[in-house]
C-alpha positions as semicolon CSV with decimal commas, in nm:
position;residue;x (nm);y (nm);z (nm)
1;X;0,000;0,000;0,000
2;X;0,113;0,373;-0,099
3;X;0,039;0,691;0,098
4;X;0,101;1,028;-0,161
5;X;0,091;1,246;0,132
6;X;0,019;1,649;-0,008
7;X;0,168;1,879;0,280
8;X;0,053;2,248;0,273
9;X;0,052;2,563;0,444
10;X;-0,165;2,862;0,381
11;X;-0,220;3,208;0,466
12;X;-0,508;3,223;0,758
13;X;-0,727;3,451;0,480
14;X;-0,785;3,150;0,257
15;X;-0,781;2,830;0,499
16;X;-1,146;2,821;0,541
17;X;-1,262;2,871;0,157
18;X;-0,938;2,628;0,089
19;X;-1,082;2,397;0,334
20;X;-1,442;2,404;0,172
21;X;-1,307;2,353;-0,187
22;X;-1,105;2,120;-0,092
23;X;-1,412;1,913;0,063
24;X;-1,657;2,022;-0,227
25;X;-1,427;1,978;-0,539
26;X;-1,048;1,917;-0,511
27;X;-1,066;1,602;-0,323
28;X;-1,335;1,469;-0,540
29;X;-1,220;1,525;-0,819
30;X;-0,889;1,333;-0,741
31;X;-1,125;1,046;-0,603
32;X;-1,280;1,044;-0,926
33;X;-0,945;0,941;-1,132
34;X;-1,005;0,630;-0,953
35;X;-0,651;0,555;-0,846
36;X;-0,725;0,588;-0,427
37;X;-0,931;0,346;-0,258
38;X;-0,989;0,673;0,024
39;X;-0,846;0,998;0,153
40;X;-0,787;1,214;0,486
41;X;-0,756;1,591;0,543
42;X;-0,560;1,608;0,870
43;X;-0,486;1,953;1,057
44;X;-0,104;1,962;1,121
45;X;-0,030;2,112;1,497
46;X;0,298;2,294;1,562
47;X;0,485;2,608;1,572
48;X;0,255;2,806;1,306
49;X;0,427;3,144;1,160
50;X;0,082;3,290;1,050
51;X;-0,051;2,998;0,851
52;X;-0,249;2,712;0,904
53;X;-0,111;2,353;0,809
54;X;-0,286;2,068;0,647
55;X;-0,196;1,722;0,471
56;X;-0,385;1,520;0,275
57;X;-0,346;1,150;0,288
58;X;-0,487;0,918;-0,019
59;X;-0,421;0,610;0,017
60;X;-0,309;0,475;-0,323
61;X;-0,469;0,127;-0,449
62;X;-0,153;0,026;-0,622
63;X;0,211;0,182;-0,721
64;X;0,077;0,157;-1,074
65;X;-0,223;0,359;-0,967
66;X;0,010;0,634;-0,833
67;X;0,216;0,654;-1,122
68;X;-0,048;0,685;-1,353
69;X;-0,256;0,908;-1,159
70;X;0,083;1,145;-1,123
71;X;0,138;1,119;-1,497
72;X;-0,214;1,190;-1,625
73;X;-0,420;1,358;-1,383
74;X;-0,213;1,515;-1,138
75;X;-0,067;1,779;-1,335
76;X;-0,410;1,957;-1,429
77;X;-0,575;1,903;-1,103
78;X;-0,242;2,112;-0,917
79;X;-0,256;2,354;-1,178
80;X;-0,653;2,413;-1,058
81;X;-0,491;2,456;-0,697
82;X;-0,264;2,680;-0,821
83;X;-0,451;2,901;-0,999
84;X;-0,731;2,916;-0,737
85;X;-0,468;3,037;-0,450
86;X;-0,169;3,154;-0,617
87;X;0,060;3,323;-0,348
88;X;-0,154;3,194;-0,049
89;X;0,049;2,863;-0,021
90;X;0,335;2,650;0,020
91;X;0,315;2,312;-0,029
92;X;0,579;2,013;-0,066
93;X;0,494;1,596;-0,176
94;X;0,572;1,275;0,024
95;X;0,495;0,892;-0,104
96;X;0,476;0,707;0,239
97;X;0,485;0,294;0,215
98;X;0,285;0,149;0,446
99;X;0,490;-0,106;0,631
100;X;0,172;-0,270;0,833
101;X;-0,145;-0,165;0,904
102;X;-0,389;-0,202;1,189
103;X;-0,750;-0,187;1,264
């Protein structure tokens, strides 16, 4: 199992309409490619220089389904980010391989 972990910080003016479109049409639209099997927003807590921190956790069905997700979809869908709150971010990638899980 692969974790593509999205890590992003973002100027206390946008973090609530972020949060919404996020919830509303970011995330859903990433879950529509079909390469996750689910996803988590998760607040990050820690020393906080005027922003608020997030990461997103999808939880990748296959490496296969990463890579192709990364080559075909991802591009367009960050480029929507972008353009939606140029300036009001900072954001950096992790994949994460899940070693064991427990329920």
């Amino acid at each position: 199992m692969v974790v593509y972990n999205v890590t992003i910080s973002l100027d206390v003016n946008v973090a609530e309409d972020w949060l919404t479109w996020m919830r509303e049409t970011h995330i859903p639209d990433v879950m529509a490619t079909g390469h996750f099997r689910d996803s988590k927003i998760c607040r990050v807590h820690g020393e906080e220089e005027g922003g608020i921190t997030y990461a997103i956790m999808y939880t990748a069905i296959s490496q296969e389904d990463l890579d192709t997700y990364q080559e075909k979809h991802s591009p367009r869908l960050q480029q929507e980010h972008t353009e939606k709150f140029q300036g009001k971010f900072a954001s950096f990638r992790t994949l994460l391989s899940v070693v064991q899980e427990f329920k």
